[in-house]
Coordinates of C-alpha atoms in Angstrom, one line a residue:
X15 CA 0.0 0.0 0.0
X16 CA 1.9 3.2 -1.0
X17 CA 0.3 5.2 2.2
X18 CA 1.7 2.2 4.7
X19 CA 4.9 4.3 5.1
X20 CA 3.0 7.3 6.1
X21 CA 0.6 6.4 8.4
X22 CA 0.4 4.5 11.9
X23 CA -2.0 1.3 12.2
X24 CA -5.2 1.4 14.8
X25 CA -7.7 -0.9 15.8
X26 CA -10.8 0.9 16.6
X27 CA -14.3 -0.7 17.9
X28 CA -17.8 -0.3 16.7
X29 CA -18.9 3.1 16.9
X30 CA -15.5 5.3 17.3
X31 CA -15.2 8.7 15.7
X32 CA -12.4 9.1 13.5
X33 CA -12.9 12.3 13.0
X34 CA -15.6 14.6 13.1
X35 CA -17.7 17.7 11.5
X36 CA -15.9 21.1 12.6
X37 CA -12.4 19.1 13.0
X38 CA -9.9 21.2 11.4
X39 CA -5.9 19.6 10.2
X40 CA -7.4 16.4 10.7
X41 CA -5.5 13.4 8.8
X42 CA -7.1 10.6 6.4
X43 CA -8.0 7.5 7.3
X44 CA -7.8 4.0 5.0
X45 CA -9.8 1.2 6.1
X46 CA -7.7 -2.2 6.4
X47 CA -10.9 -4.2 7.7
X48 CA -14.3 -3.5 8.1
X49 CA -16.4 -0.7 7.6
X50 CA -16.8 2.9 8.6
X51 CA -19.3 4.8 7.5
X52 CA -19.7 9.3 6.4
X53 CA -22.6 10.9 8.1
X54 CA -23.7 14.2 8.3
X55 CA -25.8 15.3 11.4
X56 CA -28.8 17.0 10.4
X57 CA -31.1 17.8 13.1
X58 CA -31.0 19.4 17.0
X59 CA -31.9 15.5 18.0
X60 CA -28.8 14.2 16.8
X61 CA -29.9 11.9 14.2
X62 CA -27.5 11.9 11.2
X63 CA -27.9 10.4 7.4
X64 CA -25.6 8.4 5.9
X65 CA -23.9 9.8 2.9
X66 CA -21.4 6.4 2.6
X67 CA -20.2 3.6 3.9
X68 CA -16.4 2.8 2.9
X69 CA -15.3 -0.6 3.5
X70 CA -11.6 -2.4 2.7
X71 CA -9.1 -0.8 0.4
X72 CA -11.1 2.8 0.6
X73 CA -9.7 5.5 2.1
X74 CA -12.0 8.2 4.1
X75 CA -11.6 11.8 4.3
X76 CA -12.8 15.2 2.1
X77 CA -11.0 17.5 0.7
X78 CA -10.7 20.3 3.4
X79 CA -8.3 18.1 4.8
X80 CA -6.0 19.3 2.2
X81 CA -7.5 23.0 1.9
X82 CA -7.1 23.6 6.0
X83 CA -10.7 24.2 6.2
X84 CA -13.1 22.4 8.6
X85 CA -14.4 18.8 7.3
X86 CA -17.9 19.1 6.9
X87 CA -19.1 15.2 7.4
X88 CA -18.4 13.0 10.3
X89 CA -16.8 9.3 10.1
X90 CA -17.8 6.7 12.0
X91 CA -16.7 3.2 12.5
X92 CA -19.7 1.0 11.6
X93 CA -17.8 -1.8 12.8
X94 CA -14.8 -3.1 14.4
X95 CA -12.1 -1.9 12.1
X96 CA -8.6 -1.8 11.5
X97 CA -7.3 1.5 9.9
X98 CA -4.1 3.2 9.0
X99 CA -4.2 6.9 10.1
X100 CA -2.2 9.2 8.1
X101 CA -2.2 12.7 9.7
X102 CA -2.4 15.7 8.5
X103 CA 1.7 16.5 8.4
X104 CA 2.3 13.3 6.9
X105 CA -0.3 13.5 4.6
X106 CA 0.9 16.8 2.7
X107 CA 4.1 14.9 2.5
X108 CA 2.8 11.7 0.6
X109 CA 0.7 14.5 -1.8
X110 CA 4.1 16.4 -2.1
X111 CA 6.2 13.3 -3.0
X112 CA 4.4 11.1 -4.7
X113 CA 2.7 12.5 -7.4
X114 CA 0.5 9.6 -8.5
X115 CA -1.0 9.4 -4.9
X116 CA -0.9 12.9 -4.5
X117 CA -3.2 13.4 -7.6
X118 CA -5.4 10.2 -6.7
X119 CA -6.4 11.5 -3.4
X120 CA -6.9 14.7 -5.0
X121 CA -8.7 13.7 -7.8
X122 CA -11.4 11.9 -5.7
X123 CA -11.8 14.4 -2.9
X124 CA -12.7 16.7 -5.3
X125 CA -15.1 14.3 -6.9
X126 CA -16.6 13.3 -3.2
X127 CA -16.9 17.2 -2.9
X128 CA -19.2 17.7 -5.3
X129 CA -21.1 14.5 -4.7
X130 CA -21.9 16.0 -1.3
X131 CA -23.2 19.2 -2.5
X132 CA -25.2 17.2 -4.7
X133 CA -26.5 15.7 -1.1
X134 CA -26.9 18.8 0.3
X135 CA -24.5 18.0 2.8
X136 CA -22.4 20.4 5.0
X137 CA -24.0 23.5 5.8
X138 CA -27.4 24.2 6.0
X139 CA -29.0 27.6 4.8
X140 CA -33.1 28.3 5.9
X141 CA -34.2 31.4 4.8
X142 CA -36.6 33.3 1.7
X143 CA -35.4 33.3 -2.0
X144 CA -36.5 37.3 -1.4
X145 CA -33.9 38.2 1.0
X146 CA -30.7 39.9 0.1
X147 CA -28.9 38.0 3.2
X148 CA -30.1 34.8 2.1
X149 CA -28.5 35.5 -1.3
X150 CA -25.6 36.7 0.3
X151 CA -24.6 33.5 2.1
X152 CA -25.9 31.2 -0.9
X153 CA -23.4 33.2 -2.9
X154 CA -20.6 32.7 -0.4
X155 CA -21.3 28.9 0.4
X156 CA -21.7 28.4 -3.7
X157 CA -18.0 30.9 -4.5
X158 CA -16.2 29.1 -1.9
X159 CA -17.3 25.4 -3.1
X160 CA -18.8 24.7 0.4
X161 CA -21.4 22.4 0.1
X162 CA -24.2 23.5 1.5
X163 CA -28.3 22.8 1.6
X164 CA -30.8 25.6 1.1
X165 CA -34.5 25.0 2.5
X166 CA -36.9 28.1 1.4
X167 CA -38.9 29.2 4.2
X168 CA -41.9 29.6 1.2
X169 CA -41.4 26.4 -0.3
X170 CA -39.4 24.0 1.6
X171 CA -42.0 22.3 4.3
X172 CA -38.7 20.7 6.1
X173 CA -37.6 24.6 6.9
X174 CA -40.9 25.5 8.5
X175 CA -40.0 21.9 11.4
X176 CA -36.7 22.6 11.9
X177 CA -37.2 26.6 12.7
X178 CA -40.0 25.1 15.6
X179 CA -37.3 22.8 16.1
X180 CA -35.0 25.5 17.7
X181 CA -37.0 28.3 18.5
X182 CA -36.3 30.9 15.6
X183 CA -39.0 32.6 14.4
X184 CA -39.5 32.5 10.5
X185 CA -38.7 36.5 10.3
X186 CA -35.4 36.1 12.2
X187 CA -34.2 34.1 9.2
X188 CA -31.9 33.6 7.4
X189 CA -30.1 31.2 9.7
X190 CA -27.3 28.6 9.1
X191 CA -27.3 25.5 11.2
X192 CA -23.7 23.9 11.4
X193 CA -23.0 19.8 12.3
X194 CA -26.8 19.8 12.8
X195 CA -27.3 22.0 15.9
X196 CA -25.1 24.8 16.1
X197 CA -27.2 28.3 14.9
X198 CA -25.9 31.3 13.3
X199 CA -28.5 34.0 13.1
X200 CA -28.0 36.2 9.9
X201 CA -24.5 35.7 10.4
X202 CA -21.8 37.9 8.4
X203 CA -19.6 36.9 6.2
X204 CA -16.5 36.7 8.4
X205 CA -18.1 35.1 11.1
X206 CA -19.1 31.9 8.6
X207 CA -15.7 32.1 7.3
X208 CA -14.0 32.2 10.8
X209 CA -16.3 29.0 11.4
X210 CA -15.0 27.7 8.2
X211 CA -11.7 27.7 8.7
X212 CA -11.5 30.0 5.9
X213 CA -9.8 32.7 8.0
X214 CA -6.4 31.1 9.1
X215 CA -3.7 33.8 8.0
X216 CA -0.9 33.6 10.7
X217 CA 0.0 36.7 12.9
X218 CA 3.6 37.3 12.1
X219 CA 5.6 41.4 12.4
X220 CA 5.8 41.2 8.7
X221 CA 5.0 39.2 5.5
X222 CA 7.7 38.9 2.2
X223 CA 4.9 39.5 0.2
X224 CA 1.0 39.9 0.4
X225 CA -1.1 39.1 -2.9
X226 CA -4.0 40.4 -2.8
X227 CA -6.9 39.1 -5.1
X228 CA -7.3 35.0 -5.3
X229 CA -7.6 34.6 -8.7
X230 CA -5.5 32.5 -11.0
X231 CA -2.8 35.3 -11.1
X232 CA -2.5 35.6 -7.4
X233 CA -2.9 31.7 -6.9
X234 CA 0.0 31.5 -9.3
X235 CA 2.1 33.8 -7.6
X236 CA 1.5 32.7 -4.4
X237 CA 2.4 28.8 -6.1
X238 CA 5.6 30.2 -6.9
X239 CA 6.7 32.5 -4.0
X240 CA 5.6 29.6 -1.5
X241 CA 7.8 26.9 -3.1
X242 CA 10.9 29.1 -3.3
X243 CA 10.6 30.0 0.8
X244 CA 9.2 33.5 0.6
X245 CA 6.2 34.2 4.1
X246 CA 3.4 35.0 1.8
X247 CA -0.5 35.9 2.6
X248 CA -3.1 35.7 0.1
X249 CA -6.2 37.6 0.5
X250 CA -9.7 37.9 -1.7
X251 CA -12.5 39.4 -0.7
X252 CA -14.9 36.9 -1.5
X253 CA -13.4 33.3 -2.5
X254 CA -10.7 32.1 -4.1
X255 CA -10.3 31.2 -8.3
X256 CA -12.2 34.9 -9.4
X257 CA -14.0 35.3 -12.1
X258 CA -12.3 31.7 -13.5
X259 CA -13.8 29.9 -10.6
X260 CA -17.4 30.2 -11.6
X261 CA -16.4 29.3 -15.6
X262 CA -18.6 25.6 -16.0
X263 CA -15.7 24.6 -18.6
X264 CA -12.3 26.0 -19.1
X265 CA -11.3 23.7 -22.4
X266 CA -8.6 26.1 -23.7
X267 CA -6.1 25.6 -20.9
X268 CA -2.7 23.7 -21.9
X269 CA -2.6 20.5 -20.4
X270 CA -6.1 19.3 -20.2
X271 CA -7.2 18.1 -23.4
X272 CA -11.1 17.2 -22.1
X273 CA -10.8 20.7 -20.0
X274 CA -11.3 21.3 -16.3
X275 CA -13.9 23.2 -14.3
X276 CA -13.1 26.7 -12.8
X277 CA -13.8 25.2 -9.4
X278 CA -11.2 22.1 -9.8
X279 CA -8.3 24.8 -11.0
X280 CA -8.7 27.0 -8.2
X281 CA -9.2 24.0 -5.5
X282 CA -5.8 22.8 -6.7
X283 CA -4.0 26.1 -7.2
X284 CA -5.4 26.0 -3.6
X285 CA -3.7 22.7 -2.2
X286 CA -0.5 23.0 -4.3
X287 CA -0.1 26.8 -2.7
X288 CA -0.8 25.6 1.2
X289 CA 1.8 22.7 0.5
X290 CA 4.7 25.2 -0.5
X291 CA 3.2 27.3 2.9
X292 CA 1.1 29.6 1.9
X293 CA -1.8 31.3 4.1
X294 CA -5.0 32.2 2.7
X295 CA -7.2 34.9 4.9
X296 CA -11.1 34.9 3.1
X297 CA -12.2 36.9 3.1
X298 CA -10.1 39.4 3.3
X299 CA -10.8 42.7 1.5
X300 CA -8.3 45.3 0.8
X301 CA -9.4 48.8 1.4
X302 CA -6.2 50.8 1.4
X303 CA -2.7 50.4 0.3
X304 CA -0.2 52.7 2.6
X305 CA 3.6 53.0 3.4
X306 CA 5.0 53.1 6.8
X307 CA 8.9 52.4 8.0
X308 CA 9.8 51.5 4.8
X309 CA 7.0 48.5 4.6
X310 CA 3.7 48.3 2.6
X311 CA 0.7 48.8 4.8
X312 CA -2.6 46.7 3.6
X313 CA -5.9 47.9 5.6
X314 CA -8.8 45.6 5.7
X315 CA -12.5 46.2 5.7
X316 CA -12.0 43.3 8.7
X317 CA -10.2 45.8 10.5
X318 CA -6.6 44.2 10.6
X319 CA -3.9 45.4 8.5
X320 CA -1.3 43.3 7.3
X321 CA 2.4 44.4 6.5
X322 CA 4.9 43.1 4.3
X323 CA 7.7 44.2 2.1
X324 CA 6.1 43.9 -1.0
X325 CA 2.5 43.8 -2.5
X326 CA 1.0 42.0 -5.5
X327 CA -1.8 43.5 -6.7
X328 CA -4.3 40.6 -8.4
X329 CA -7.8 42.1 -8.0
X330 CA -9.1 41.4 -11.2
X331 CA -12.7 42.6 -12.5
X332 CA -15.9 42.6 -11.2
X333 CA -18.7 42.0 -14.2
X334 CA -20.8 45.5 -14.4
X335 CA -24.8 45.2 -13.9
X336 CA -27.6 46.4 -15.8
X337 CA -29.1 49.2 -15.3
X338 CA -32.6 49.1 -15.9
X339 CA -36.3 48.9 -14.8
X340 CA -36.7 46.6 -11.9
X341 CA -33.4 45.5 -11.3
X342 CA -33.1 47.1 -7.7
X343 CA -36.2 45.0 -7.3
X344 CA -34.9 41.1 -8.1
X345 CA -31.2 41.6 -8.1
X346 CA -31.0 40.1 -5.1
X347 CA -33.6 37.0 -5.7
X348 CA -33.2 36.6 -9.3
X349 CA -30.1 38.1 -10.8
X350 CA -26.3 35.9 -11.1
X351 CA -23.3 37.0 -11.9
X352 CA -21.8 33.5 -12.1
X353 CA -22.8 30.2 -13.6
X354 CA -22.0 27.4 -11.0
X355 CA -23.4 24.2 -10.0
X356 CA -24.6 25.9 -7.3
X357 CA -27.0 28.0 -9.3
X358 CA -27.7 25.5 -11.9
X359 CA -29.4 23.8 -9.3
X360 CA -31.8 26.5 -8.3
X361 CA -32.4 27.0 -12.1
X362 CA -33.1 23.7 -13.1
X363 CA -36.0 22.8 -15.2
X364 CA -36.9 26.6 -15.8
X365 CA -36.3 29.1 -18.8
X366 CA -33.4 31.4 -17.8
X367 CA -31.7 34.3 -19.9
X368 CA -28.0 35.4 -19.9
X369 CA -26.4 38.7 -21.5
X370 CA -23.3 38.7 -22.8
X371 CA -21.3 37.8 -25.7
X372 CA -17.6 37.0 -24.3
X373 CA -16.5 33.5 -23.7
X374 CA -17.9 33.3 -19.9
X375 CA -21.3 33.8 -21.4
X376 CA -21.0 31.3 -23.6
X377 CA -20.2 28.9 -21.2
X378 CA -22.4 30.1 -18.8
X379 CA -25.5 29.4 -21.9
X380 CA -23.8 25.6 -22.7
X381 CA -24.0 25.0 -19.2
X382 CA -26.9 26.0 -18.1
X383 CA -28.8 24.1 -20.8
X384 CA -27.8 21.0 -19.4
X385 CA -30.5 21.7 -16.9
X386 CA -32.5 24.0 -18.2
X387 CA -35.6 23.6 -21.1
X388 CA -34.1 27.0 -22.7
X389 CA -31.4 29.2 -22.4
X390 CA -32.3 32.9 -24.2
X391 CA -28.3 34.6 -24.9
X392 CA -29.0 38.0 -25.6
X393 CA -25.8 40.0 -27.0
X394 CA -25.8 43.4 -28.8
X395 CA -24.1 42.3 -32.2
X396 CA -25.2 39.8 -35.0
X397 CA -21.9 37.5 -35.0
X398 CA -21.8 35.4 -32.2
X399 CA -17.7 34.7 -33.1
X400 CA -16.7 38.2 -32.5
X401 CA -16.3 38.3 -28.8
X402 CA -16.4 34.4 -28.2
X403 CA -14.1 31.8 -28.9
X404 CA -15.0 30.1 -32.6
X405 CA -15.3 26.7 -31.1
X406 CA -17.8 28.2 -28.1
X407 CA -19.8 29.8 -30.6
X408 CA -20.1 26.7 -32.7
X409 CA -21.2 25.0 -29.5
X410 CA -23.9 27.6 -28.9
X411 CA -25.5 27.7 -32.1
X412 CA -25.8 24.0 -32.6
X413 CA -27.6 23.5 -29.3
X414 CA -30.9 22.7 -29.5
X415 CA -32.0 24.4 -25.7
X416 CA -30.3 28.0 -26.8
X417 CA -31.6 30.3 -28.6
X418 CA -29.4 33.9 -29.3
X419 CA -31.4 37.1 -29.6
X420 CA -29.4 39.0 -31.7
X421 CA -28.8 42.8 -31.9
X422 CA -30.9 42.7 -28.9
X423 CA -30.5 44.4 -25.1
X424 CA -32.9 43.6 -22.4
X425 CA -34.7 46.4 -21.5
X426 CA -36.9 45.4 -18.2
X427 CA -37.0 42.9 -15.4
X428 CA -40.4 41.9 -15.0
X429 CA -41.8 40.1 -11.9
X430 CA -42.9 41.5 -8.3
X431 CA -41.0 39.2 -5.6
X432 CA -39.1 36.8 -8.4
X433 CA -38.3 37.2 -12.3
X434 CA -40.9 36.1 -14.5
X435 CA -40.1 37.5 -17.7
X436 CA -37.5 39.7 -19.3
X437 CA -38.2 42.6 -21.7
X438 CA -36.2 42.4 -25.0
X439 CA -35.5 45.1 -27.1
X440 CA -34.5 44.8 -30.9
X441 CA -32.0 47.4 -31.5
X442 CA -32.6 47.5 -35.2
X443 CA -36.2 47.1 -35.4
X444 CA -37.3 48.5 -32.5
X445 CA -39.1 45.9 -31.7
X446 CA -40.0 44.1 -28.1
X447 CA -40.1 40.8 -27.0
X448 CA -41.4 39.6 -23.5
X449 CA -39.6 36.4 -22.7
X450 CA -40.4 33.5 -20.0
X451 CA -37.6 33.5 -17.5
X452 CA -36.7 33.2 -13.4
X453 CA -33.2 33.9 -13.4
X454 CA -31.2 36.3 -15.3
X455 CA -27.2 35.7 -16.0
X456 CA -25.5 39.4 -16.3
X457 CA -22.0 38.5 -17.7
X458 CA -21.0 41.3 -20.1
X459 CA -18.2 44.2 -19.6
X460 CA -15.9 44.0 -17.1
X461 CA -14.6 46.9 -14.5
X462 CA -11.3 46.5 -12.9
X463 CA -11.4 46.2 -9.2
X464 CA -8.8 49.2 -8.0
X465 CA -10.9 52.1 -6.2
X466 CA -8.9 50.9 -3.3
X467 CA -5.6 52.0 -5.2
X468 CA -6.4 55.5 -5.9
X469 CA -4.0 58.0 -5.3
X470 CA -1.7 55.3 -4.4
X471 CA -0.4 53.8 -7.7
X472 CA -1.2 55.1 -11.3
X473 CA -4.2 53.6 -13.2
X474 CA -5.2 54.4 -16.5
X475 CA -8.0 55.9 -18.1
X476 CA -10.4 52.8 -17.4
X477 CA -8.7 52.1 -14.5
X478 CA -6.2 49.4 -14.9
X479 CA -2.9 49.2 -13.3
X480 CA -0.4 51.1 -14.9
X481 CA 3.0 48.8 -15.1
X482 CA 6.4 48.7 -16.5
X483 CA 6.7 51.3 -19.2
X484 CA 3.4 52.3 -18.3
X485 CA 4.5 53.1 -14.9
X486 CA 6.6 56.4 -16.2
X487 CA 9.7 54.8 -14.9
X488 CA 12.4 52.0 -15.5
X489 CA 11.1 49.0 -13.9
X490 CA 9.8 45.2 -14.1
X491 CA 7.1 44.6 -16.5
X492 CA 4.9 43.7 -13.8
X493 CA 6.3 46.4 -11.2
X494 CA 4.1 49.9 -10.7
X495 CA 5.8 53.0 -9.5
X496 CA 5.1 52.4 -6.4
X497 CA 8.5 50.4 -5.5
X498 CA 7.2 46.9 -4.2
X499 CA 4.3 47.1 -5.7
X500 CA 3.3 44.5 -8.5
X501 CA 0.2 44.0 -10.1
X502 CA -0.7 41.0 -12.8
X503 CA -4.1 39.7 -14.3
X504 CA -6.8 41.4 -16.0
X505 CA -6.1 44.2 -13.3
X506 CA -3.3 45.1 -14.8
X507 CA -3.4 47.6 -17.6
X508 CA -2.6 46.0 -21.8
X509 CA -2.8 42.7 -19.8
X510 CA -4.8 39.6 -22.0
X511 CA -7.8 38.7 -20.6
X512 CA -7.2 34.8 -20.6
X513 CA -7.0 32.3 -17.4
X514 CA -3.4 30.8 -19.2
X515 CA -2.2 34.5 -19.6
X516 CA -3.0 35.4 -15.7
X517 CA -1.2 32.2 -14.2
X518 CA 2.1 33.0 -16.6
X519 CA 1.6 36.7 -15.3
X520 CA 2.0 35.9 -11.9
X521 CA 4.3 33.0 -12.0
X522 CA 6.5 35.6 -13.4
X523 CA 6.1 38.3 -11.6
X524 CA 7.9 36.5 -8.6
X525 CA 10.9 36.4 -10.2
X526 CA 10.5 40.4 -10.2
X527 CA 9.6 40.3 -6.4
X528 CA 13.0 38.5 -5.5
X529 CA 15.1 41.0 -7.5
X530 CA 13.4 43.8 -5.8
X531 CA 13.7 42.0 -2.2
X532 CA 17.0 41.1 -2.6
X533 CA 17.8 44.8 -4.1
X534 CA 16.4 46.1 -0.8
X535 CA 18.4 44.1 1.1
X536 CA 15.1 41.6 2.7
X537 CA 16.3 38.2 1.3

């Protein structure tokens, strides 16, 4: 067994833990003999549904032991067994030496991770499909790749027994229920992340380098500064893998021929990154770049700031929203900005529309029309290969579930408490359409993500990151004039707006960061 050398031999009786929901760093276990079987606790009485039962030759565990987040099941030996335990430690060094194994164990946790979401296993989310906090922590459970259930006070009859259950009344909602009876009321965004184990940044005087933005530039640079020793910090205000995270199918991306989801990228970028020693703090959002002592200051919204010698600056863009008649209204119950599992599942088996003409919504439309009877893709243009990939666009027009409104802009968001239609608007004929629809995909035009930098660092006229030549002195290609100060990805002004181009950008780019270290004397 290529584990054996790793791990230490127990024999456990019927009913032992091995580990359980909330555990954080815990280590995998592979059953020798007998049985253990995955639970998840889902009710204040304690009783628990089985999600498996894993018997000889199968190893138990879930991907947050690799991601230094909190497991979200609990394993249980469902009868005498004999186990070898492989913890934590010596886990990240049978990943980090043998890659076969390493890839194996990583291949299926990821697979086990989205069979539980499909379960609805992990957290669990009651509230209305009309709140804006609902929303909020649906979005941050579904960015993150937490798997998560979602019972709608209006719908769900199981949410209406489980809020008598402990006491909440249906307008204190929403509330998340953790390892089946641990409450959090309408709880913010840090506070489920500090649950999480999301939030694990170490205190130290001073970091080498903090990247801020966890998209695939900054996961790249914080692959490459990791592995060649340098303290690094990577924070993102929301979730790790950006905009490429939510992307169904990334199928132009060197080395995988049958592509690879934005979810799977950025869960590995992830691992690989924590192996080297890198910290991730989500979220984390920058609100202010400083200088103080001859160190860059970073403020956070969370109220911390983190110093370090030198900042890389992978913030990315943030998709711009419509703005038009009754979008204040259903924004927050009706309108994505992403295309995930996550909300394929709330759309299925109902018409749904998506603006744009760019790659991500074409992939958003193939996607979605796995599950849904009919996709409408509205763009602004009548040749669907201008702004998409030819191969994407091909894709689109032969499916049968999409059709593409052409030359067209929707105009209105028509419904009172949820979308029921959209308003279309012909911008050659003049003409409008009112189409069937509960969820609307807004994925066109992107804005870069720098307000925090103003005044700081020079942008350009859209504001992009200014860097190398563009940065009015002699430096790196990736260095802005503030000295220290990098900035890669689609933040970064002239930069191509492609996952491949990001990950060279800010592989790169840390070759830049140990010249300037070393320059400055830090290294």
């Amino acid at each position: 067994m290529l584990l054996s050398r790793y791990g230490e031999r127990k024999s456990l009786t019927k009913g032992t833990t091995l580990f359980c929901a909330g555990d954080r760093d815990c280590g995998v276990f592979v059953v020798l003999d007998g049985r253990v079987r995955v639970v998840q606790e889902d009710s204040p009485e304690g009783a628990s549904r089985v999600l498996a039962v894993h018997g000889r030759g199968r190893f138990v565990g879930d991907l947050s032991m690799l991601t230094g987040q909190a497991v979200y099941v609990t394993a249980v030996a469902q009868t005498d067994v004999e186990v070898l335990e492989v913890v934590y430690d010596r886990l990240k060094e049978a990943v980090t030496q043998d890659q076969a194994l390493g890839d194996l164990i990583l291949r299926a946790f990821i697979l086990r991770r989205n069979i539980h979401a499909d379960l609805g296993a992990g957290l669990r989310i009651i509230g209305s499909r009309y709140s804006a906090d609902t929303r909020r922590l649906r979005d941050f459970a579904s960015r993150n790749r937490i798997p998560c259930r979602w019972d709608d006070v209006e719908e769900d009859p199981e949410a209406e027994g489980t809020l008598r259950a402990f006491d909440i009344p249906p307008d204190q909602t929403p509330v998340v229920i953790w390892k089946g009876h641990t409450v959090l009321r309408n709880p913010t965004i840090a506070e489920l992340a500090e649950l999480l184990g999301l939030r694990a940044a170490p205190r130290r005087a001073a970091f080498d380098l903090v990247v801020v933005g966890a998209g695939p530039g900054g996961l790249a640079a914080a692959v490459y500064a990791a592995s060649e020793g340098l303290s690094i910090v990577v924070l993102d205000a929301f979730a790790t893998g950006g905009q490429a995270a939510t992307s169904s199918q990334i199928e132009n991306y060197l080395g995988f021929p049958a592509g690879i989801t934005g979810a799977e990228l950025a869960d590995r970028a992830v691992v690989q990154a924590r192996k080297f020693g890198a910290a991730f703090n989500i979220p984390g959002e920058a609100t202010s770049l400083t200088q103080a002592d001859g160190y860059h200051v970073v403020g956070l919204a969370e109220g911390d700031d983190l110093i370090a010698h030198a900042v890389l600056v992978a913030t990315g863009v943030r998709y711009r929203r419509l703005d038009i008649p009754g979008m204040d209204r259903l924004e927050g119950s009706s309108v994505y900005y992403a295309a995930t599992e996550f909300e394929a599942r709330l759309c299925r088996q109902d018409p749904v529309t998506v603006v744009g003409g760019g790659n991500s919504a074409g992939q958003a439309a193939c996607f979605l029309a796995r599950q849904s009877p009919m996709v409408n893709l509205v763009i602004r243009h009548d040749d669907l290969g201008r702004d998409m990939s030819r191969y994407l666009a091909d894709r689109v027009e032969q499916s049968p579930r999409i059709k593409v409104w052409r030359n067209s802009e929707v105009c209105e968001l028509i419904g009172d408490e949820a979308l029921e239609e959209v308003l279309l608007h012909h911008l050659q004929s003049d003409e409008e359409h009112r189409v069937a629809t509960t969820a609307l995909f807004v994925l066109i035009g992107a804005a870069p993500h720098t307000s925090w930098l103003e005044g700081m660092i020079p942008l350009d006229e859209k504001g992009f990151v200014l860097t190398g030549s563009g940065a009015e002195r002699r430096v790196g290609m990736f260095e802005t004039r503030c000295r220290g100060v990098f900035a890669v990805g689609d933040v970064r002004s002239g930069s191509v707006k492609r996952v491949a181009s990001a990950v060279g950008e800010g592989s790169v780019a840390i070759r830049q960061v140990h010249e300037f270290l070393e320059a400055e004397g830090r290294r």
